[in-house]
Every structure is written in C-alpha cells, then in structure tokens.
Amino acid sequence: SAQPHVTADPDQHQLPPAHPVKWRDPEVYDPVKPGGQMFWERGPDGRMRPESLYDSVVHKAIGRMTASLRNKGRRDALSLYIDAGYGIMEGSTYTPGEFTRLHLSQRNVFFIPMGGRLIAVYPKHLLFVIFSPNQGLTAQEEYNVFEFLKTHVLDAYKWTCMDGKCPRQDDDWSEDLRMLIHMEYLLRRSFRQKPATTIRYDARRMLARQRALQCTMESEEAWCS
C-alpha cells in the first residue's frame, strides 16, 4: 500500500527538476495525429518508441475526460491546467485569490499534471498523492506543492504527502500517456469520499483505456466509455 513520507525540506536537498519543462504553445502546436502516431514515433533505428506528448494534446485529452465525466452528473472532476502544473513545480508565485473560483478546498479531489507525474489532491483529508511509476518529485518540487496547497487551498500545517501505488508494466509508453490513463482511472472515482492511493488497472485494462483515449482524440467526439 502507499506509504506516507516526511515533508520535504528545501534547504536539505537542492535537486534538479526530475523532468525538463517542455511547454509548447497550444496556439502554435496542435498535432493530434491519426493512427496512434501521437503516442509513438519511429526512431533512427526503425523501431517504434514512445513519443512525449505535446502539451496541447495532453490539455485536449484532460478536457475531454473531465467534460465527459462531469456531464454524468455525479463526478467531481477537475484538473488544473498544464501550465499551472509547471508553475507549481517550479515554485511560481500566484496572486491571492487566483484559484478561488475553482473552490479547491471543497473538492473531494482535484488533479495537478506535473511533468509526467500526476498529483491527486484530497483537500478534505489534507492529503496529496504522487502517482509516478518511474520517478517521484524532487525535494524542492514536493516543497513547492506543499506551499501551493497551504497558500491557495487550505492553510494547514498537517498536509500529508503519499506515494501512490501504480501497476508495474513492461510496456513502452511515455510518461504523459501513462499519466493520462491514471488520471482517467482516478476521475472515474472522484465522487468517492475515500482517497484513492492505488491504481488498480491491470495491463489489459490499461491498454483498453489507451485505445479509448486514442479513439477520443482522433474522432473529436466525447470520451469513449
């Protein structure tokens, strides 16, 4: 099961960011390629390899997921924008009240996409969970998340951080693609009062959700069920 860990001290570990920022202006890039080409590319050796998704693709996928689940009337579906995730990761300062309209403190859960990592925040439990099969947050990034939550969600000392448990897989997916599938799993359970700290999709189910995402992105229709 997921294990809590101690609050990061930014003065102890000044580590470089785990993932370089790869912001691409959605107004310039909108590469939703057919046939799954948005997820994989052919390398110099002729073999297919995972492709890091453009932020505009991730943004569109999150929008489709949240809209579809919200329309069902019983989902508390909310994700911050990708640029907000980058800003929080880097410790950017936001003006007081900038997130007030989102009512973050009243949510069962909301999500922060953060450079291939997914942060699930449970305000009613003063808990945030990091879902990342390969690499978590650096000490500095974790501290930045704490500061954001205390400033813009609930000014509480006892925020707890946990490492979420994800299924082990031998597939060749990019971190962005895996993050989207994990978010879809958690969004479906966002109406529940109990925090979700484990992704329970097995390999077959993960692949099915990836195909649903591909269908959704290529058809311009609502999220495939």
PDB file of C-alpha atoms in Angstrom, residues 3-189:
ATOM      1  CA  GLN A   3       3.380   4.875   2.332  1.00  0.00           C
ATOM      2  CA  PRO A   4       3.427   8.414   3.770  1.00  0.00           C
ATOM      3  CA  HIS A   5       6.725  10.183   3.884  1.00  0.00           C
ATOM      4  CA  VAL A   6       8.192  13.154   5.687  1.00  0.00           C
ATOM      5  CA  THR A   7       7.659  16.705   4.488  1.00  0.00           C
ATOM      6  CA  ALA A   8      10.434  17.775   2.167  1.00  0.00           C
ATOM      7  CA  ASP A   9      12.884  20.377   3.452  1.00  0.00           C
ATOM      8  CA  PRO A  10      14.012  22.597   0.571  1.00  0.00           C
ATOM      9  CA  ASP A  11      17.219  23.510   2.407  1.00  0.00           C
ATOM     10  CA  GLN A  12      18.397  19.908   2.618  1.00  0.00           C
ATOM     11  CA  HIS A  13      18.151  18.682  -0.955  1.00  0.00           C
ATOM     12  CA  GLN A  14      18.514  21.101  -3.810  1.00  0.00           C
ATOM     13  CA  LEU A  15      17.948  18.665  -6.647  1.00  0.00           C
ATOM     14  CA  PRO A  16      17.445  19.494 -10.333  1.00  0.00           C
ATOM     15  CA  PRO A  17      13.920  19.055 -11.730  1.00  0.00           C
ATOM     16  CA  ALA A  18      13.112  15.432 -12.496  1.00  0.00           C
ATOM     17  CA  HIS A  19      11.630  16.405 -15.860  1.00  0.00           C
ATOM     18  CA  PRO A  20      12.628  19.332 -18.090  1.00  0.00           C
ATOM     19  CA  VAL A  21       9.815  21.715 -18.835  1.00  0.00           C
ATOM     20  CA  LYS A  22       8.526  21.081 -22.338  1.00  0.00           C
ATOM     21  CA  TRP A  23       5.828  23.731 -22.673  1.00  0.00           C
ATOM     22  CA  ARG A  24       4.681  24.217 -26.247  1.00  0.00           C
ATOM     23  CA  ASP A  25       2.181  26.911 -27.066  1.00  0.00           C
ATOM     24  CA  PRO A  26      -1.169  25.236 -27.886  1.00  0.00           C
ATOM     25  CA  GLU A  27      -1.878  28.096 -30.294  1.00  0.00           C
ATOM     26  CA  VAL A  28       1.142  27.058 -32.357  1.00  0.00           C
ATOM     27  CA  TYR A  29       1.101  23.276 -31.927  1.00  0.00           C
ATOM     28  CA  ASP A  30      -1.991  21.148 -32.285  1.00  0.00           C
ATOM     29  CA  PRO A  31      -0.607  17.814 -33.521  1.00  0.00           C
ATOM     30  CA  VAL A  32      -3.380  15.272 -32.981  1.00  0.00           C
ATOM     31  CA  LYS A  33      -2.032  12.650 -35.378  1.00  0.00           C
ATOM     32  CA  PRO A  34      -4.115   9.679 -36.589  1.00  0.00           C
ATOM     33  CA  GLY A  35      -3.367   6.020 -36.073  1.00  0.00           C
ATOM     34  CA  GLY A  36      -1.805   6.374 -32.665  1.00  0.00           C
ATOM     35  CA  GLN A  37       1.067   8.439 -34.048  1.00  0.00           C
ATOM     36  CA  MET A  38       0.537  10.952 -31.243  1.00  0.00           C
ATOM     37  CA  PHE A  39       1.735   8.281 -28.798  1.00  0.00           C
ATOM     38  CA  TRP A  40       4.628   6.679 -30.690  1.00  0.00           C
ATOM     39  CA  GLU A  41       7.241   7.666 -33.254  1.00  0.00           C
ATOM     40  CA  ARG A  42       9.727   5.719 -35.360  1.00  0.00           C
ATOM     41  CA  GLY A  43      13.296   6.168 -34.175  1.00  0.00           C
ATOM     42  CA  PRO A  44      16.508   6.321 -36.250  1.00  0.00           C
ATOM     43  CA  ASP A  45      16.891   2.565 -35.869  1.00  0.00           C
ATOM     44  CA  GLY A  46      13.474   1.998 -37.445  1.00  0.00           C
ATOM     45  CA  ARG A  47      11.853   0.845 -34.216  1.00  0.00           C
ATOM     46  CA  MET A  48       8.795   2.456 -32.654  1.00  0.00           C
ATOM     47  CA  ARG A  49       9.405   4.342 -29.415  1.00  0.00           C
ATOM     48  CA  PRO A  50       7.196   6.373 -27.072  1.00  0.00           C
ATOM     49  CA  GLU A  51       6.725  10.000 -28.000  1.00  0.00           C
ATOM     50  CA  SER A  52       6.482  12.725 -25.382  1.00  0.00           C
ATOM     51  CA  LEU A  53       3.088  14.313 -25.964  1.00  0.00           C
ATOM     52  CA  TYR A  54       2.672  17.944 -26.839  1.00  0.00           C
ATOM     53  CA  ASP A  55       1.055  19.922 -24.046  1.00  0.00           C
ATOM     54  CA  SER A  56      -1.802  20.795 -26.393  1.00  0.00           C
ATOM     55  CA  VAL A  57      -2.575  17.078 -26.790  1.00  0.00           C
ATOM     56  CA  VAL A  58      -2.479  16.500 -23.031  1.00  0.00           C
ATOM     57  CA  HIS A  59      -4.631  19.592 -22.492  1.00  0.00           C
ATOM     58  CA  LYS A  60      -7.224  18.391 -25.011  1.00  0.00           C
ATOM     59  CA  ALA A  61      -7.307  14.883 -23.519  1.00  0.00           C
ATOM     60  CA  ILE A  62      -7.857  16.217 -19.991  1.00  0.00           C
ATOM     61  CA  GLY A  63     -10.616  18.495 -21.251  1.00  0.00           C
ATOM     62  CA  ARG A  64     -12.406  15.589 -22.938  1.00  0.00           C
ATOM     63  CA  MET A  65     -12.154  13.406 -19.824  1.00  0.00           C
ATOM     64  CA  THR A  66     -13.378  15.995 -17.346  1.00  0.00           C
ATOM     65  CA  ALA A  67     -16.230  17.184 -19.579  1.00  0.00           C
ATOM     66  CA  SER A  68     -17.453  13.660 -20.247  1.00  0.00           C
ATOM     67  CA  LEU A  69     -17.458  12.623 -16.599  1.00  0.00           C
ATOM     68  CA  ARG A  70     -18.898  15.923 -15.384  1.00  0.00           C
ATOM     69  CA  ASN A  71     -21.809  15.515 -17.798  1.00  0.00           C
ATOM     70  CA  LYS A  72     -22.760  12.317 -15.994  1.00  0.00           C
ATOM     71  CA  GLY A  73     -23.735  14.497 -13.049  1.00  0.00           C
ATOM     72  CA  ARG A  74     -22.024  12.628 -10.255  1.00  0.00           C
ATOM     73  CA  ARG A  75     -18.333  13.254 -10.782  1.00  0.00           C
ATOM     74  CA  ASP A  76     -16.264  15.854  -9.003  1.00  0.00           C
ATOM     75  CA  ALA A  77     -13.945  16.122 -11.990  1.00  0.00           C
ATOM     76  CA  LEU A  78     -11.365  18.892 -12.006  1.00  0.00           C
ATOM     77  CA  SER A  79      -7.779  19.169 -13.205  1.00  0.00           C
ATOM     78  CA  LEU A  80      -5.595  22.251 -13.157  1.00  0.00           C
ATOM     79  CA  TYR A  81      -4.137  23.387 -16.452  1.00  0.00           C
ATOM     80  CA  ILE A  82      -0.769  22.086 -17.584  1.00  0.00           C
ATOM     81  CA  ASP A  83       0.889  25.487 -17.280  1.00  0.00           C
ATOM     82  CA  ALA A  84      -0.321  25.697 -13.673  1.00  0.00           C
ATOM     83  CA  GLY A  85       1.297  22.318 -13.019  1.00  0.00           C
ATOM     84  CA  TYR A  86       4.588  23.580 -14.423  1.00  0.00           C
ATOM     85  CA  GLY A  87       4.266  26.768 -12.395  1.00  0.00           C
ATOM     86  CA  ILE A  88       3.676  24.879  -9.150  1.00  0.00           C
ATOM     87  CA  MET A  89       6.550  22.537  -9.949  1.00  0.00           C
ATOM     88  CA  GLU A  90       8.893  25.498 -10.389  1.00  0.00           C
ATOM     89  CA  GLY A  91       7.630  27.353  -7.316  1.00  0.00           C
ATOM     90  CA  SER A  92       5.959  30.201  -9.190  1.00  0.00           C
ATOM     91  CA  THR A  93       4.064  32.725  -7.088  1.00  0.00           C
ATOM     92  CA  TYR A  94       0.376  33.208  -7.864  1.00  0.00           C
ATOM     93  CA  THR A  95      -1.688  36.190  -6.818  1.00  0.00           C
ATOM     94  CA  PRO A  96      -4.028  35.662  -3.833  1.00  0.00           C
ATOM     95  CA  GLY A  97      -7.458  34.530  -4.948  1.00  0.00           C
ATOM     96  CA  GLU A  98      -6.314  33.360  -8.385  1.00  0.00           C
ATOM     97  CA  PHE A  99      -7.796  29.891  -7.794  1.00  0.00           C
ATOM     98  CA  THR A 100     -10.782  30.990  -5.672  1.00  0.00           C
ATOM     99  CA  ARG A 101     -13.344  30.411  -8.419  1.00  0.00           C
ATOM    100  CA  LEU A 102     -12.367  26.726  -8.578  1.00  0.00           C
ATOM    101  CA  HIS A 103     -13.346  26.138  -4.922  1.00  0.00           C
ATOM    102  CA  LEU A 104     -10.415  23.763  -4.492  1.00  0.00           C
ATOM    103  CA  SER A 105     -10.886  23.345  -0.734  1.00  0.00           C
ATOM    104  CA  GLN A 106     -14.402  21.973  -1.276  1.00  0.00           C
ATOM    105  CA  ARG A 107     -13.442  19.276  -3.777  1.00  0.00           C
ATOM    106  CA  ASN A 108     -13.285  15.597  -2.985  1.00  0.00           C
ATOM    107  CA  VAL A 109     -10.208  15.557  -5.194  1.00  0.00           C
ATOM    108  CA  PHE A 110      -8.513  17.641  -7.851  1.00  0.00           C
ATOM    109  CA  PHE A 111      -5.546  16.862 -10.052  1.00  0.00           C
ATOM    110  CA  ILE A 112      -2.285  18.565 -10.926  1.00  0.00           C
ATOM    111  CA  PRO A 113      -0.457  17.262 -14.033  1.00  0.00           C
ATOM    112  CA  MET A 114       3.209  17.883 -13.355  1.00  0.00           C
ATOM    113  CA  GLY A 115       5.778  16.977 -15.976  1.00  0.00           C
ATOM    114  CA  GLY A 116       4.655  13.374 -16.484  1.00  0.00           C
ATOM    115  CA  ARG A 117       3.737  12.931 -12.824  1.00  0.00           C
ATOM    116  CA  LEU A 118       0.143  13.068 -11.589  1.00  0.00           C
ATOM    117  CA  ILE A 119      -0.654  14.727  -8.262  1.00  0.00           C
ATOM    118  CA  ALA A 120      -4.058  13.855  -6.756  1.00  0.00           C
ATOM    119  CA  VAL A 121      -5.052  16.306  -4.009  1.00  0.00           C
ATOM    120  CA  TYR A 122      -7.683  15.376  -1.389  1.00  0.00           C
ATOM    121  CA  PRO A 123      -8.408  18.651   0.465  1.00  0.00           C
ATOM    122  CA  LYS A 124     -10.880  17.143   2.952  1.00  0.00           C
ATOM    123  CA  HIS A 125      -8.173  14.747   4.113  1.00  0.00           C
ATOM    124  CA  LEU A 126      -5.268  17.251   3.856  1.00  0.00           C
ATOM    125  CA  LEU A 127      -3.555  14.714   1.610  1.00  0.00           C
ATOM    126  CA  PHE A 128      -1.869  14.687  -1.778  1.00  0.00           C
ATOM    127  CA  VAL A 129      -0.747  11.547  -3.576  1.00  0.00           C
ATOM    128  CA  ILE A 130       2.023  11.318  -6.183  1.00  0.00           C
ATOM    129  CA  PHE A 131       1.353   8.812  -8.977  1.00  0.00           C
ATOM    130  CA  SER A 132       4.529   8.143 -10.923  1.00  0.00           C
ATOM    131  CA  PRO A 133       5.728   4.613 -11.740  1.00  0.00           C
ATOM    132  CA  ASN A 134       9.275   5.731 -12.519  1.00  0.00           C
ATOM    133  CA  GLN A 135      10.171   8.888 -10.657  1.00  0.00           C
ATOM    134  CA  GLY A 136       8.503  10.947  -7.951  1.00  0.00           C
ATOM    135  CA  LEU A 137       9.044  14.591  -7.077  1.00  0.00           C
ATOM    136  CA  THR A 138      12.322  16.121  -6.047  1.00  0.00           C
ATOM    137  CA  ALA A 139      12.516  17.537  -2.535  1.00  0.00           C
ATOM    138  CA  GLN A 140      12.179  21.049  -3.932  1.00  0.00           C
ATOM    139  CA  GLU A 141       9.175  20.177  -6.104  1.00  0.00           C
ATOM    140  CA  GLU A 142       7.455  18.495  -3.181  1.00  0.00           C
ATOM    141  CA  TYR A 143       8.039  21.560  -1.031  1.00  0.00           C
ATOM    142  CA  ASN A 144       6.589  23.749  -3.805  1.00  0.00           C
ATOM    143  CA  VAL A 145       3.416  21.621  -3.846  1.00  0.00           C
ATOM    144  CA  PHE A 146       3.086  21.982  -0.065  1.00  0.00           C
ATOM    145  CA  GLU A 147       3.456  25.754  -0.340  1.00  0.00           C
ATOM    146  CA  PHE A 148       0.866  25.970  -3.122  1.00  0.00           C
ATOM    147  CA  LEU A 149      -1.669  23.926  -1.133  1.00  0.00           C
ATOM    148  CA  LYS A 150      -1.160  25.962   2.031  1.00  0.00           C
ATOM    149  CA  THR A 151      -1.470  29.246   0.131  1.00  0.00           C
ATOM    150  CA  HIS A 152      -4.284  28.515  -2.315  1.00  0.00           C
ATOM    151  CA  VAL A 153      -6.263  25.568  -0.905  1.00  0.00           C
ATOM    152  CA  LEU A 154      -6.134  25.280   2.902  1.00  0.00           C
ATOM    153  CA  ASP A 155      -3.651  26.965   5.192  1.00  0.00           C
ATOM    154  CA  ALA A 156      -2.993  23.879   7.297  1.00  0.00           C
ATOM    155  CA  TYR A 157       0.271  22.654   8.744  1.00  0.00           C
ATOM    156  CA  LYS A 158      -0.571  18.968   8.578  1.00  0.00           C
ATOM    157  CA  TRP A 159      -0.737  18.378   4.844  1.00  0.00           C
ATOM    158  CA  THR A 160       0.462  14.831   4.181  1.00  0.00           C
ATOM    159  CA  CYS A 161       2.209  13.504   1.076  1.00  0.00           C
ATOM    160  CA  MET A 162       1.964   9.865  -0.045  1.00  0.00           C
ATOM    161  CA  ASP A 163       3.461   7.867  -2.886  1.00  0.00           C
ATOM    162  CA  GLY A 164       0.633   6.298  -4.855  1.00  0.00           C
ATOM    163  CA  LYS A 165       0.862   2.681  -5.910  1.00  0.00           C
ATOM    164  CA  CYS A 166       0.755   2.059  -9.665  1.00  0.00           C
ATOM    165  CA  PRO A 167       0.715  -1.251 -11.544  1.00  0.00           C
ATOM    166  CA  ARG A 168       4.069  -2.478 -12.784  1.00  0.00           C
ATOM    167  CA  GLN A 169       4.150  -2.722 -16.556  1.00  0.00           C
ATOM    168  CA  ASP A 170       6.674  -3.657 -19.205  1.00  0.00           C
ATOM    169  CA  ASP A 171       5.067  -1.599 -21.960  1.00  0.00           C
ATOM    170  CA  ASP A 172       6.791   1.204 -23.796  1.00  0.00           C
ATOM    171  CA  TRP A 173       4.579   4.192 -23.006  1.00  0.00           C
ATOM    172  CA  SER A 174       5.591   7.782 -22.473  1.00  0.00           C
ATOM    173  CA  GLU A 175       5.105   9.246 -19.008  1.00  0.00           C
ATOM    174  CA  ASP A 176       2.488  11.644 -20.393  1.00  0.00           C
ATOM    175  CA  LEU A 177       0.362   8.825 -21.814  1.00  0.00           C
ATOM    176  CA  ARG A 178       0.555   6.846 -18.593  1.00  0.00           C
ATOM    177  CA  MET A 179      -0.346   9.948 -16.596  1.00  0.00           C
ATOM    178  CA  LEU A 180      -3.495  10.446 -18.686  1.00  0.00           C
ATOM    179  CA  ILE A 181      -4.640   6.850 -18.147  1.00  0.00           C
ATOM    180  CA  HIS A 182      -4.003   7.133 -14.407  1.00  0.00           C
ATOM    181  CA  MET A 183      -5.965  10.375 -14.304  1.00  0.00           C
ATOM    182  CA  GLU A 184      -8.856   8.745 -16.150  1.00  0.00           C
ATOM    183  CA  TYR A 185      -8.929   5.972 -13.549  1.00  0.00           C
ATOM    184  CA  LEU A 186      -8.982   8.460 -10.670  1.00  0.00           C
ATOM    185  CA  LEU A 187     -11.506  10.763 -12.346  1.00  0.00           C
ATOM    186  CA  ARG A 188     -13.965   7.881 -12.530  1.00  0.00           C
ATOM    187  CA  ARG A 189     -13.652   7.555  -8.756  1.00  0.00           C
TER     188      ARG A 189
END
